[in-house]
């Protein structure tokens, strides 16, 4: 098992669809993150979860709804998205509070296309 | 808010040569951490090297080294003896010393091409 696994790798959806992205980490970490990666833009932090509690919501539109049922799993629920939401969505994990290493461990990303 | 600027959208280097990628950042903090991450095509982003701001000595990891100029708020990455496998997007990132999670601020990235 790789450290951080994201599914699906590719997703095409219409603006009225509802879909979910899944992230699972096998590293025993306590913090998980969603980042949005768009071409020619810096990675945008969307959400941070520490010990299953959301500690950061970076003014993300409500059409993106995160869920963290436990420290190993993170979901991003998508509904009524816009074409400008098309991007690579990266999940990452880290040791979290009290266990600083400065390192994020990333998944390979989910490439989302909104038609 | 902190910002990270990578002024070189693309760079290229000949195999076995040396290349330097630039990064500047803006912060009012005195203690922080800086990183370079590598994202190969269609593969996971991985940490290349990190630097603690309180350390004067520049970090090195094998062929990768940094030139950290705290007063100038500059943090460049030098890749020596470039290899084909070094071809990737490189992202500079900043982390505040405050807070418990690794919330990083990234630059836009530099695409590095290695020519055989």
mmCIF file of C-alpha atoms in Angstrom:
data_model
loop_
_atom_site.group_PDB
_atom_site.id
_atom_site.type_symbol
_atom_site.label_atom_id
_atom_site.label_comp_id
_atom_site.label_asym_id
_atom_site.label_seq_id
_atom_site.Cartn_x
_atom_site.Cartn_y
_atom_site.Cartn_z
ATOM 1 C CA UNK A 1 0.000 0.000 0.000
ATOM 2 C CA UNK A 2 1.360 3.413 -0.915
ATOM 3 C CA UNK A 3 1.354 6.055 1.801
ATOM 4 C CA UNK A 4 -1.522 8.216 0.565
ATOM 5 C CA UNK A 5 -4.037 6.813 -1.912
ATOM 6 C CA UNK A 6 -6.608 8.875 -3.785
ATOM 7 C CA UNK A 7 -9.583 7.618 -5.776
ATOM 8 C CA UNK A 8 -10.722 8.107 -8.414
ATOM 9 C CA UNK A 9 -7.662 9.264 -10.329
ATOM 10 C CA UNK A 10 -9.842 10.871 -12.983
ATOM 11 C CA UNK A 11 -13.400 12.151 -12.762
ATOM 12 C CA UNK A 12 -15.617 13.851 -15.310
ATOM 13 C CA UNK A 13 -18.894 15.271 -14.079
ATOM 14 C CA UNK A 14 -21.637 17.566 -15.153
ATOM 15 C CA UNK A 15 -22.548 20.662 -13.213
ATOM 16 C CA UNK A 16 -25.619 19.005 -11.715
ATOM 17 C CA UNK A 17 -23.898 15.794 -10.634
ATOM 18 C CA UNK A 18 -22.925 14.758 -7.134
ATOM 19 C CA UNK A 19 -19.672 12.874 -6.706
ATOM 20 C CA UNK A 20 -17.046 12.273 -4.038
ATOM 21 C CA UNK A 21 -13.287 12.099 -3.910
ATOM 22 C CA UNK A 22 -11.690 9.715 -1.447
ATOM 23 C CA UNK A 23 -8.335 9.817 0.270
ATOM 24 C CA UNK A 24 -6.792 7.189 2.537
ATOM 25 C CA UNK A 25 -3.473 7.335 4.337
ATOM 26 C CA UNK A 26 -1.574 4.363 5.748
ATOM 27 C CA UNK A 27 1.082 6.353 7.594
ATOM 28 C CA UNK A 28 -0.499 6.695 11.008
ATOM 29 C CA UNK A 29 -0.745 10.456 10.617
ATOM 30 C CA UNK A 30 -3.161 12.663 12.483
ATOM 31 C CA UNK A 31 -3.599 15.556 10.052
ATOM 32 C CA UNK A 32 -5.080 15.468 6.556
ATOM 33 C CA UNK A 33 -5.422 18.162 3.921
ATOM 34 C CA UNK A 34 -7.163 18.963 0.660
ATOM 35 C CA UNK A 35 -5.307 21.147 -1.828
ATOM 36 C CA UNK A 36 -6.479 22.392 -5.236
ATOM 37 C CA UNK A 37 -3.875 22.543 -7.997
ATOM 38 C CA UNK A 38 -4.712 24.620 -11.078
ATOM 39 C CA UNK A 39 -2.401 25.370 -13.962
ATOM 40 C CA UNK A 40 -0.121 28.382 -13.461
ATOM 41 C CA UNK A 41 -1.422 29.001 -9.937
ATOM 42 C CA UNK A 42 -0.002 28.168 -6.526
ATOM 43 C CA UNK A 43 -1.448 25.192 -4.730
ATOM 44 C CA UNK A 44 -4.485 26.375 -2.821
ATOM 45 C CA UNK A 45 -5.103 24.967 0.618
ATOM 46 C CA UNK A 46 -8.795 24.102 0.967
ATOM 47 C CA UNK A 47 -9.297 22.222 4.210
ATOM 48 C CA UNK A 48 -7.248 20.926 7.143
ATOM 49 C CA UNK A 49 -8.288 18.235 9.580
ATOM 50 C CA UNK A 50 -6.409 17.488 12.774
ATOM 51 C CA UNK A 51 -7.480 14.408 14.760
ATOM 52 C CA UNK A 52 -10.721 14.314 12.690
ATOM 53 C CA UNK A 53 -11.592 17.909 13.556
ATOM 54 C CA UNK A 54 -11.664 20.568 10.873
ATOM 55 C CA UNK A 55 -9.155 23.235 11.783
ATOM 56 C CA UNK A 56 -9.022 25.176 8.544
ATOM 57 C CA UNK A 57 -11.549 26.123 5.874
ATOM 58 C CA UNK A 58 -9.886 28.481 3.467
ATOM 59 C CA UNK A 59 -13.076 30.234 2.337
ATOM 60 C CA UNK A 60 -14.017 27.316 0.138
ATOM 61 C CA UNK A 61 -17.450 27.487 -1.568
ATOM 62 C CA UNK A 62 -20.099 25.296 0.006
ATOM 63 C CA UNK A 63 -20.354 23.182 -3.158
ATOM 64 C CA UNK A 64 -17.249 21.477 -1.738
ATOM 65 C CA UNK A 65 -18.064 19.547 1.423
ATOM 66 C CA UNK A 66 -15.282 17.701 3.277
ATOM 67 C CA UNK A 67 -15.747 14.753 5.579
ATOM 68 C CA UNK A 68 -13.189 13.121 7.869
ATOM 69 C CA UNK A 69 -14.672 10.083 9.622
ATOM 70 C CA UNK A 70 -11.331 9.081 11.142
ATOM 71 C CA UNK A 71 -7.679 10.053 10.962
ATOM 72 C CA UNK A 72 -7.037 7.707 8.036
ATOM 73 C CA UNK A 73 -9.823 8.750 5.687
ATOM 74 C CA UNK A 74 -10.781 12.019 4.081
ATOM 75 C CA UNK A 75 -13.526 12.703 1.575
ATOM 76 C CA UNK A 76 -14.417 15.667 -0.578
ATOM 77 C CA UNK A 77 -18.067 15.686 -1.598
ATOM 78 C CA UNK A 78 -18.807 17.612 -4.767
ATOM 79 C CA UNK A 79 -22.144 19.001 -5.925
ATOM 80 C CA UNK A 80 -23.290 21.599 -8.446
ATOM 81 C CA UNK A 81 -19.739 22.398 -9.431
ATOM 82 C CA UNK A 82 -18.687 24.996 -11.973
ATOM 83 C CA UNK A 83 -16.308 24.541 -14.931
ATOM 84 C CA UNK A 84 -13.698 26.662 -13.118
ATOM 85 C CA UNK A 85 -13.575 23.965 -10.449
ATOM 86 C CA UNK A 86 -11.804 21.701 -12.917
ATOM 87 C CA UNK A 87 -8.375 21.020 -11.420
ATOM 88 C CA UNK A 88 -6.168 18.442 -9.796
ATOM 89 C CA UNK A 89 -7.256 17.852 -6.210
ATOM 90 C CA UNK A 90 -4.462 16.717 -3.953
ATOM 91 C CA UNK A 91 -4.832 15.030 -0.618
ATOM 92 C CA UNK A 92 -1.977 15.124 1.871
ATOM 93 C CA UNK A 93 -1.271 13.955 5.380
ATOM 94 C CA UNK A 94 1.216 14.815 8.109
ATOM 95 C CA UNK A 95 1.978 13.855 11.655
ATOM 96 C CA UNK A 96 -0.107 16.748 12.929
ATOM 97 C CA UNK A 97 -0.006 18.617 16.196
ATOM 98 C CA UNK A 98 2.950 17.910 18.414
ATOM 99 C CA UNK A 99 4.698 15.807 15.819
ATOM 100 C CA UNK A 100 6.245 18.337 13.548
ATOM 101 C CA UNK A 101 8.424 17.138 10.723
ATOM 102 C CA UNK A 102 7.544 19.846 8.255
ATOM 103 C CA UNK A 103 6.710 17.237 5.675
ATOM 104 C CA UNK A 104 3.475 16.686 3.867
ATOM 105 C CA UNK A 105 2.889 13.328 2.227
ATOM 106 C CA UNK A 106 0.820 13.687 -0.918
ATOM 107 C CA UNK A 107 -1.382 11.388 -2.926
ATOM 108 C CA UNK A 108 -1.206 11.313 -6.715
ATOM 109 C CA UNK A 109 -4.275 13.476 -6.998
ATOM 110 C CA UNK A 110 -7.735 13.259 -8.530
ATOM 111 C CA UNK A 111 -8.044 15.017 -11.874
ATOM 112 C CA UNK A 112 -11.504 16.592 -11.981
ATOM 113 C CA UNK A 113 -13.153 17.888 -15.139
ATOM 114 C CA UNK A 114 -16.470 19.712 -14.847
ATOM 115 C CA UNK A 115 -18.428 19.972 -18.081
ATOM 116 C CA UNK B 1 -0.285 36.794 4.920
ATOM 117 C CA UNK B 2 2.809 35.062 3.717
ATOM 118 C CA UNK B 3 3.480 34.756 0.001
ATOM 119 C CA UNK B 4 5.943 32.694 -2.012
ATOM 120 C CA UNK B 5 7.169 33.759 -5.441
ATOM 121 C CA UNK B 6 8.894 31.592 -8.007
ATOM 122 C CA UNK B 7 9.874 33.871 -10.862
ATOM 123 C CA UNK B 8 10.939 31.143 -13.300
ATOM 124 C CA UNK B 9 7.946 29.307 -14.790
ATOM 125 C CA UNK B 10 10.282 27.036 -16.753
ATOM 126 C CA UNK B 11 13.949 26.108 -16.660
ATOM 127 C CA UNK B 12 16.064 23.659 -18.600
ATOM 128 C CA UNK B 13 19.425 22.054 -17.935
ATOM 129 C CA UNK B 14 21.726 19.633 -19.689
ATOM 130 C CA UNK B 15 22.216 16.268 -18.074
ATOM 131 C CA UNK B 16 25.158 16.331 -15.631
ATOM 132 C CA UNK B 17 25.077 20.132 -15.412
ATOM 133 C CA UNK B 18 24.005 22.329 -12.503
ATOM 134 C CA UNK B 19 20.839 24.391 -12.318
ATOM 135 C CA UNK B 20 19.505 26.845 -9.749
ATOM 136 C CA UNK B 21 15.821 27.472 -9.142
ATOM 137 C CA UNK B 22 14.818 30.761 -7.493
ATOM 138 C CA UNK B 23 12.344 31.412 -4.726
ATOM 139 C CA UNK B 24 11.548 34.505 -2.706
ATOM 140 C CA UNK B 25 9.034 34.869 0.069
ATOM 141 C CA UNK B 26 7.430 37.545 2.118
ATOM 142 C CA UNK B 27 6.849 37.257 5.840
ATOM 143 C CA UNK B 28 6.995 39.322 9.005
ATOM 144 C CA UNK B 29 7.887 36.324 11.135
ATOM 145 C CA UNK B 30 11.393 35.596 12.323
ATOM 146 C CA UNK B 31 11.005 31.862 12.786
ATOM 147 C CA UNK B 32 9.657 29.675 10.006
ATOM 148 C CA UNK B 33 10.461 26.771 7.714
ATOM 149 C CA UNK B 34 11.102 26.592 3.989
ATOM 150 C CA UNK B 35 10.804 23.629 1.668
ATOM 151 C CA UNK B 36 11.315 22.489 -1.876
ATOM 152 C CA UNK B 37 8.908 19.872 -3.174
ATOM 153 C CA UNK B 38 9.212 17.939 -6.424
ATOM 154 C CA UNK B 39 6.234 16.780 -8.502
ATOM 155 C CA UNK B 40 7.208 14.435 -11.373
ATOM 156 C CA UNK B 41 4.684 14.112 -14.217
ATOM 157 C CA UNK B 42 1.615 12.191 -13.050
ATOM 158 C CA UNK B 43 3.333 11.202 -9.830
ATOM 159 C CA UNK B 44 3.166 12.162 -6.203
ATOM 160 C CA UNK B 45 4.691 15.327 -4.886
ATOM 161 C CA UNK B 46 7.615 14.570 -2.588
ATOM 162 C CA UNK B 47 9.805 16.599 -0.272
ATOM 163 C CA UNK B 48 13.252 17.388 -1.650
ATOM 164 C CA UNK B 49 14.780 19.495 1.076
ATOM 165 C CA UNK B 50 13.848 21.642 4.056
ATOM 166 C CA UNK B 51 15.457 24.559 5.876
ATOM 167 C CA UNK B 52 14.764 25.914 9.343
ATOM 168 C CA UNK B 53 15.037 29.701 9.375
ATOM 169 C CA UNK B 54 16.927 29.736 12.673
ATOM 170 C CA UNK B 55 19.740 27.688 11.149
ATOM 171 C CA UNK B 56 22.391 29.668 9.342
ATOM 172 C CA UNK B 57 23.859 26.637 7.633
ATOM 173 C CA UNK B 58 22.378 25.844 4.253
ATOM 174 C CA UNK B 59 20.656 22.478 4.008
ATOM 175 C CA UNK B 60 21.992 19.825 1.651
ATOM 176 C CA UNK B 61 20.595 16.479 0.526
ATOM 177 C CA UNK B 62 22.957 14.644 -1.794
ATOM 178 C CA UNK B 63 22.868 16.541 -5.124
ATOM 179 C CA UNK B 64 20.367 19.084 -3.811
ATOM 180 C CA UNK B 65 21.376 22.127 -1.811
ATOM 181 C CA UNK B 66 19.852 25.467 -0.941
ATOM 182 C CA UNK B 67 21.129 29.010 -0.714
ATOM 183 C CA UNK B 68 19.161 30.538 2.133
ATOM 184 C CA UNK B 69 19.470 34.303 2.442
ATOM 185 C CA UNK B 70 17.245 35.268 5.362
ATOM 186 C CA UNK B 71 17.705 39.033 5.108
ATOM 187 C CA UNK B 72 16.906 38.970 1.422
ATOM 188 C CA UNK B 73 14.080 36.459 1.972
ATOM 189 C CA UNK B 74 15.526 34.281 -0.738
ATOM 190 C CA UNK B 75 15.621 30.480 -0.859
ATOM 191 C CA UNK B 76 17.082 29.023 -4.050
ATOM 192 C CA UNK B 77 17.542 25.351 -4.892
ATOM 193 C CA UNK B 78 20.679 24.100 -6.600
ATOM 194 C CA UNK B 79 20.648 20.757 -8.348
ATOM 195 C CA UNK B 80 24.093 19.430 -9.173
ATOM 196 C CA UNK B 81 24.904 16.713 -11.690
ATOM 197 C CA UNK B 82 21.364 16.875 -13.070
ATOM 198 C CA UNK B 83 19.772 13.583 -14.034
ATOM 199 C CA UNK B 84 16.876 12.788 -16.351
ATOM 200 C CA UNK B 85 14.845 11.769 -13.321
ATOM 201 C CA UNK B 86 15.107 15.295 -11.955
ATOM 202 C CA UNK B 87 12.669 16.510 -14.598
ATOM 203 C CA UNK B 88 9.596 17.678 -12.713
ATOM 204 C CA UNK B 89 7.692 20.641 -11.339
ATOM 205 C CA UNK B 90 9.475 22.116 -8.337
ATOM 206 C CA UNK B 91 7.537 24.005 -5.705
ATOM 207 C CA UNK B 92 8.935 26.258 -3.038
ATOM 208 C CA UNK B 93 6.880 26.364 0.162
ATOM 209 C CA UNK B 94 6.746 28.272 3.424
ATOM 210 C CA UNK B 95 5.505 27.168 6.814
ATOM 211 C CA UNK B 96 4.989 29.359 9.817
ATOM 212 C CA UNK B 97 6.528 28.139 13.063
ATOM 213 C CA UNK B 98 3.174 28.690 14.731
ATOM 214 C CA UNK B 99 0.320 26.257 14.614
ATOM 215 C CA UNK B 100 0.213 22.515 14.944
ATOM 216 C CA UNK B 101 -0.436 21.338 11.423
ATOM 217 C CA UNK B 102 1.814 21.534 8.413
ATOM 218 C CA UNK B 103 -0.098 24.260 6.638
ATOM 219 C CA UNK B 104 2.175 25.220 3.778
ATOM 220 C CA UNK B 105 2.039 28.182 1.426
ATOM 221 C CA UNK B 106 3.283 27.233 -2.025
ATOM 222 C CA UNK B 107 4.683 29.134 -4.979
ATOM 223 C CA UNK B 108 3.403 28.629 -8.529
ATOM 224 C CA UNK B 109 6.179 26.199 -9.349
ATOM 225 C CA UNK B 110 9.027 25.907 -11.829
ATOM 226 C CA UNK B 111 8.957 23.276 -14.541
ATOM 227 C CA UNK B 112 12.415 21.777 -14.927
ATOM 228 C CA UNK B 113 13.379 20.023 -18.144
ATOM 229 C CA UNK B 114 16.544 17.928 -18.261
ATOM 230 C CA UNK B 115 18.018 17.508 -21.719
ATOM 231 C CA UNK B 116 20.081 14.398 -22.525
#
